[in-house]
PDB file of C-alpha atoms in Angstrom:
ATOM      1  CA  MET A   1     159.161 121.219  62.052  1.00 87.00           C
ATOM      2  CA  ILE A   2     160.179 120.073  65.571  1.00 89.00           C
ATOM      3  CA  ASP A   3     157.514 117.357  65.196  1.00 93.00           C
ATOM      4  CA  TYR A   4     159.259 115.951  62.080  1.00 96.00           C
ATOM      5  CA  LEU A   5     163.001 116.521  62.491  1.00 97.00           C
ATOM      6  CA  GLU A   6     165.619 116.441  65.226  1.00 97.00           C
ATOM      7  CA  VAL A   7     169.058 118.086  65.223  1.00 97.00           C
ATOM      8  CA  SER A   8     171.846 115.612  64.535  1.00 97.00           C
ATOM      9  CA  LYS A   9     174.844 116.085  66.840  1.00 94.00           C
ATOM     10  CA  LEU A  10     176.836 113.408  65.078  1.00 96.00           C
ATOM     11  CA  LYS A  11     180.359 114.794  64.311  1.00 97.00           C
ATOM     12  CA  ASN A  12     183.249 113.345  62.356  1.00 96.00           C
ATOM     13  CA  LYS A  13     185.449 113.125  65.527  1.00 95.00           C
ATOM     14  CA  ASP A  14     187.110 109.889  64.523  1.00 94.00           C
ATOM     15  CA  GLU A  15     187.650 111.294  61.020  1.00 92.00           C
ATOM     16  CA  ALA A  16     186.038 108.228  59.389  1.00 95.00           C
ATOM     17  CA  PHE A  17     185.211 110.641  56.551  1.00 96.00           C
ATOM     18  CA  GLY A  18     187.945 112.586  54.782  1.00 94.00           C
ATOM     19  CA  LYS A  19     188.044 115.682  52.536  1.00 93.00           C
ATOM     20  CA  GLU A  20     186.919 113.557  49.568  1.00 94.00           C
ATOM     21  CA  ASP A  21     183.635 112.965  51.435  1.00 96.00           C
ATOM     22  CA  VAL A  22     182.706 116.663  51.940  1.00 95.00           C
ATOM     23  CA  LEU A  23     179.175 117.478  50.709  1.00 96.00           C
ATOM     24  CA  SER A  24     177.725 120.834  49.636  1.00 92.00           C
ATOM     25  CA  VAL A  25     174.173 121.944  49.053  1.00 92.00           C
ATOM     26  CA  SER A  26     173.232 123.264  45.605  1.00 88.00           C
ATOM     27  CA  GLY A  27     169.914 125.006  44.944  1.00 86.00           C
ATOM     28  CA  ASP A  28     169.593 123.309  41.597  1.00 86.00           C
ATOM     29  CA  TYR A  29     171.202 119.907  42.256  1.00 88.00           C
ATOM     30  CA  GLY A  30     170.564 119.235  45.940  1.00 91.00           C
ATOM     31  CA  VAL A  31     173.208 117.564  48.135  1.00 95.00           C
ATOM     32  CA  VAL A  32     176.330 116.969  46.089  1.00 95.00           C
ATOM     33  CA  ASN A  33     179.917 115.813  46.727  1.00 94.00           C
ATOM     34  CA  GLN A  34     182.167 118.880  46.605  1.00 92.00           C
ATOM     35  CA  ILE A  35     184.933 117.303  44.528  1.00 91.00           C
ATOM     36  CA  GLU A  36     182.602 115.706  42.017  1.00 90.00           C
ATOM     37  CA  PHE A  37     180.502 118.849  41.707  1.00 89.00           C
ATOM     38  CA  GLN A  38     183.014 121.696  42.045  1.00 86.00           C
ATOM     39  CA  GLY A  39     186.249 119.956  41.134  1.00 87.00           C
ATOM     40  CA  ARG A  40     187.891 120.346  44.504  1.00 85.00           C
ATOM     41  CA  SER A  41     187.256 120.271  48.262  1.00 84.00           C
ATOM     42  CA  PHE A  42     186.854 123.534  50.139  1.00 84.00           C
ATOM     43  CA  ALA A  43     187.351 121.796  53.513  1.00 87.00           C
ATOM     44  CA  GLY A  44     189.257 123.305  56.336  1.00 80.00           C
ATOM     45  CA  VAL A  45     192.500 121.884  57.717  1.00 84.00           C
ATOM     46  CA  SER A  46     190.613 119.418  59.836  1.00 91.00           C
ATOM     47  CA  VAL A  47     187.271 117.764  58.999  1.00 94.00           C
ATOM     48  CA  ALA A  48     186.881 116.356  62.546  1.00 95.00           C
ATOM     49  CA  PRO A  49     184.272 118.961  63.627  1.00 95.00           C
ATOM     50  CA  TYR A  50     182.210 118.474  60.421  1.00 96.00           C
ATOM     51  CA  GLY A  51     178.713 117.066  60.755  1.00 96.00           C
ATOM     52  CA  VAL A  52     178.076 113.509  59.563  1.00 98.00           C
ATOM     53  CA  VAL A  53     175.285 113.210  57.001  1.00 98.00           C
ATOM     54  CA  ASP A  54     173.581 109.918  56.335  1.00 97.00           C
ATOM     55  CA  THR A  55     171.439 109.155  53.287  1.00 97.00           C
ATOM     56  CA  GLY A  56     167.951 110.547  54.087  1.00 97.00           C
ATOM     57  CA  ASP A  57     169.174 113.270  56.457  1.00 98.00           C
ATOM     58  CA  VAL A  58     167.928 116.755  55.901  1.00 98.00           C
ATOM     59  CA  ILE A  59     170.432 119.673  55.563  1.00 97.00           C
ATOM     60  CA  TYR A  60     169.820 123.389  56.007  1.00 95.00           C
ATOM     61  CA  THR A  61     172.458 125.667  54.529  1.00 90.00           C
ATOM     62  CA  LYS A  62     172.337 129.104  56.096  1.00 85.00           C
ATOM     63  CA  SER A  63     174.040 130.692  53.131  1.00 82.00           C
ATOM     64  CA  PRO A  64     171.852 133.240  51.420  1.00 82.00           C
ATOM     65  CA  LEU A  65     171.133 132.750  47.722  1.00 80.00           C
ATOM     66  CA  LYS A  66     169.446 135.199  45.314  1.00 81.00           C
ATOM     67  CA  SER A  67     165.963 133.623  45.473  1.00 84.00           C
ATOM     68  CA  ASN A  68     166.518 132.274  48.968  1.00 87.00           C
ATOM     69  CA  PRO A  69     167.861 134.957  51.243  1.00 87.00           C
ATOM     70  CA  TYR A  70     167.355 132.653  54.256  1.00 88.00           C
ATOM     71  CA  GLY A  71     169.174 129.651  52.831  1.00 90.00           C
ATOM     72  CA  ILE A  72     167.769 126.353  51.484  1.00 92.00           C
ATOM     73  CA  ILE A  73     166.711 122.943  52.782  1.00 95.00           C
ATOM     74  CA  LYS A  74     167.673 119.731  50.919  1.00 96.00           C
ATOM     75  CA  THR A  75     167.576 116.016  51.592  1.00 97.00           C
ATOM     76  CA  ASN A  76     170.740 113.826  51.101  1.00 97.00           C
ATOM     77  CA  LYS A  77     169.561 111.332  48.394  1.00 95.00           C
ATOM     78  CA  GLY A  78     173.089 110.192  47.727  1.00 94.00           C
ATOM     79  CA  LYS A  79     175.974 108.667  49.725  1.00 95.00           C
ATOM     80  CA  PRO A  80     176.761 109.473  53.298  1.00 97.00           C
ATOM     81  CA  GLY A  81     179.416 112.159  53.925  1.00 97.00           C
ATOM     82  CA  ILE A  82     180.195 115.256  55.979  1.00 97.00           C
ATOM     83  CA  VAL A  83     179.309 118.942  55.910  1.00 96.00           C
ATOM     84  CA  SER A  84     180.941 122.018  57.214  1.00 93.00           C
ATOM     85  CA  THR A  85     179.840 123.385  60.571  1.00 90.00           C
ATOM     86  CA  LEU A  86     178.020 126.112  58.643  1.00 89.00           C
ATOM     87  CA  TYR A  87     175.277 123.630  57.817  1.00 93.00           C
ATOM     88  CA  ALA A  88     172.615 122.178  60.122  1.00 95.00           C
ATOM     89  CA  VAL A  89     171.995 118.468  59.838  1.00 97.00           C
ATOM     90  CA  TYR A  90     168.658 116.937  60.861  1.00 98.00           C
ATOM     91  CA  LYS A  91     167.520 113.346  61.348  1.00 98.00           C
ATOM     92  CA  PRO A  92     163.958 112.577  60.183  1.00 97.00           C
ATOM     93  CA  LEU A  93     161.590 111.244  62.775  1.00 97.00           C
ATOM     94  CA  ASP A  94     159.350 108.239  62.064  1.00 96.00           C
ATOM     95  CA  ASN A  95     156.369 110.345  60.944  1.00 96.00           C
ATOM     96  CA  VAL A  96     158.192 112.072  58.014  1.00 97.00           C
ATOM     97  CA  TYR A  97     159.534 110.975  54.682  1.00 97.00           C
ATOM     98  CA  SER A  98     162.682 113.056  54.308  1.00 96.00           C
ATOM     99  CA  GLU A  99     162.409 113.536  50.554  1.00 96.00           C
ATOM    100  CA  PHE A 100     159.083 115.244  51.204  1.00 97.00           C
ATOM    101  CA  VAL A 101     160.729 117.866  53.382  1.00 97.00           C
ATOM    102  CA  GLN A 102     162.846 118.909  50.391  1.00 96.00           C
ATOM    103  CA  ILE A 103     159.810 119.033  48.111  1.00 95.00           C
ATOM    104  CA  TYR A 104     157.853 121.050  50.677  1.00 96.00           C
ATOM    105  CA  PHE A 105     160.590 123.729  50.829  1.00 95.00           C
ATOM    106  CA  GLU A 106     161.469 123.778  47.069  1.00 92.00           C
ATOM    107  CA  GLN A 107     159.034 126.678  46.578  1.00 90.00           C
ATOM    108  CA  ASP A 108     161.112 129.823  47.280  1.00 89.00           C
ATOM    109  CA  ALA A 109     158.178 131.746  48.821  1.00 91.00           C
ATOM    110  CA  ARG A 110     157.391 128.869  51.263  1.00 93.00           C
ATOM    111  CA  MET A 111     161.025 128.616  52.348  1.00 93.00           C
ATOM    112  CA  ASN A 112     161.425 132.343  52.728  1.00 91.00           C
ATOM    113  CA  ASN A 113     158.117 132.718  54.640  1.00 92.00           C
ATOM    114  CA  TYR A 114     159.013 129.795  56.925  1.00 94.00           C
ATOM    115  CA  MET A 115     162.548 131.003  57.784  1.00 92.00           C
ATOM    116  CA  HIS A 116     161.984 134.785  57.831  1.00 88.00           C
ATOM    117  CA  PRO A 117     160.610 134.953  61.421  1.00 90.00           C
ATOM    118  CA  LEU A 118     163.246 132.532  62.673  1.00 91.00           C
ATOM    119  CA  VAL A 119     166.341 134.213  61.276  1.00 84.00           C
ATOM    120  CA  ASN A 120     168.270 137.286  62.223  1.00 76.00           C
ATOM    121  CA  LYS A 121     170.729 138.470  59.572  1.00 63.00           C
ATOM    122  CA  GLY A 122     174.156 139.416  60.896  1.00 60.00           C
ATOM    123  CA  ALA A 123     176.294 142.402  59.898  1.00 55.00           C
ATOM    124  CA  LYS A 124     178.214 140.209  57.398  1.00 57.00           C
ATOM    125  CA  ASN A 125     174.852 139.093  55.828  1.00 57.00           C
ATOM    126  CA  ASP A 126     175.242 135.707  57.531  1.00 60.00           C
ATOM    127  CA  MET A 127     172.355 133.827  59.180  1.00 66.00           C
ATOM    128  CA  LYS A 128     171.965 134.057  62.906  1.00 76.00           C
ATOM    129  CA  VAL A 129     169.801 131.102  63.687  1.00 86.00           C
ATOM    130  CA  SER A 130     170.661 128.038  65.756  1.00 87.00           C
ATOM    131  CA  ASP A 131     170.128 124.576  64.424  1.00 91.00           C
ATOM    132  CA  GLU A 132     167.330 124.107  66.982  1.00 92.00           C
ATOM    133  CA  ASN A 133     165.536 127.375  66.274  1.00 90.00           C
ATOM    134  CA  ALA A 134     165.393 126.629  62.506  1.00 91.00           C
ATOM    135  CA  LEU A 135     162.906 123.845  63.455  1.00 94.00           C
ATOM    136  CA  LYS A 136     160.574 126.103  65.458  1.00 93.00           C
ATOM    137  CA  GLY A 137     158.439 127.174  62.511  1.00 92.00           C
ATOM    138  CA  GLU A 138     155.022 125.704  61.776  1.00 92.00           C
ATOM    139  CA  VAL A 139     154.456 123.362  58.890  1.00 95.00           C
ATOM    140  CA  CYS A 140     151.428 121.410  57.750  1.00 92.00           C
ATOM    141  CA  PHE A 141     152.423 117.981  56.497  1.00 96.00           C
ATOM    142  CA  PRO A 142     150.082 115.182  55.426  1.00 96.00           C
ATOM    143  CA  SER A 143     150.472 111.647  56.738  1.00 96.00           C
ATOM    144  CA  ARG A 144     153.722 109.835  55.997  1.00 97.00           C
ATOM    145  CA  ASP A 145     152.020 107.560  53.461  1.00 97.00           C
ATOM    146  CA  GLU A 146     150.743 110.632  51.597  1.00 97.00           C
ATOM    147  CA  GLN A 147     154.277 112.229  51.783  1.00 97.00           C
ATOM    148  CA  ILE A 148     155.694 109.135  50.129  1.00 97.00           C
ATOM    149  CA  LYS A 149     153.054 109.202  47.351  1.00 97.00           C
ATOM    150  CA  ILE A 150     153.625 112.963  46.716  1.00 97.00           C
ATOM    151  CA  SER A 151     157.396 112.438  46.646  1.00 96.00           C
ATOM    152  CA  GLU A 152     157.102 109.521  44.171  1.00 96.00           C
ATOM    153  CA  TYR A 153     154.850 111.627  41.938  1.00 96.00           C
ATOM    154  CA  PHE A 154     157.296 114.496  41.842  1.00 93.00           C
ATOM    155  CA  ALA A 155     160.191 112.051  41.161  1.00 91.00           C
ATOM    156  CA  LYS A 156     158.256 110.753  38.104  1.00 94.00           C
ATOM    157  CA  ILE A 157     157.699 114.246  36.849  1.00 93.00           C
ATOM    158  CA  ASP A 158     161.439 115.058  37.341  1.00 87.00           C
ATOM    159  CA  ASN A 159     162.350 111.952  35.411  1.00 88.00           C
ATOM    160  CA  LEU A 160     159.990 112.847  32.543  1.00 92.00           C
ATOM    161  CA  ILE A 161     161.475 116.359  32.390  1.00 89.00           C
ATOM    162  CA  THR A 162     164.987 114.919  32.274  1.00 84.00           C
ATOM    163  CA  LEU A 163     163.991 112.555  29.470  1.00 86.00           C
ATOM    164  CA  HIS A 164     162.416 115.310  27.388  1.00 86.00           C
ATOM    165  CA  GLN A 165     165.486 117.523  27.888  1.00 85.00           C
ATOM    166  CA  ARG A 166     167.723 114.791  26.501  1.00 83.00           C
ATOM    167  CA  GLU A 167     165.673 114.515  23.344  1.00 79.00           C
TER     168      GLU A 167
END
C-alpha cells in the first residue's frame, strides 16, 4: 500500500474544525459525521490533536469489529472534518483512486488477510500497529483508469440496490 497512500500528519492544531466536525467510521455506512450519525459528539475536551480528513482521504480505524478483528478501511466521500487520534488518515498518491481503496478492502477476508501480519493485538484487545506499518502490506491494484471504472461500476450497483430497497 505504501505505493498508493501516504500517512497524513495534518492535525487540527489551529482548531479550524470543532466538535461538530468529528467524523467516525462505520462498517455499513463508511465515513460519517458523529453528530448526524450517532446524535452526539464523542470528542475529547480538545480536538486540537485530531487528524484532519479531506474529501478523498482514506481512514483506517483500528477498532475491532465482529467480522473485521483488525479494523476497517474507508474513504471519506463526504465533507472534510476531523478524526480522533485512534484513526490513521492517509492521503492518496497520484496513481490511486481513493474510492477504489475502500472497494478493495470491503471484502472482510481480504481486509483481515492484509492486516493480520501487520497487527499485534494488545492486552486490551486494541490494535498495536503504527500508521506507517499499516501500509506495509502487499496489494495488487490495476491502473488508476481501471480503478475509476471499477469504482463507478460498484457505485451504479449500490444505487440500483438502494432504488430496489425503496420500492
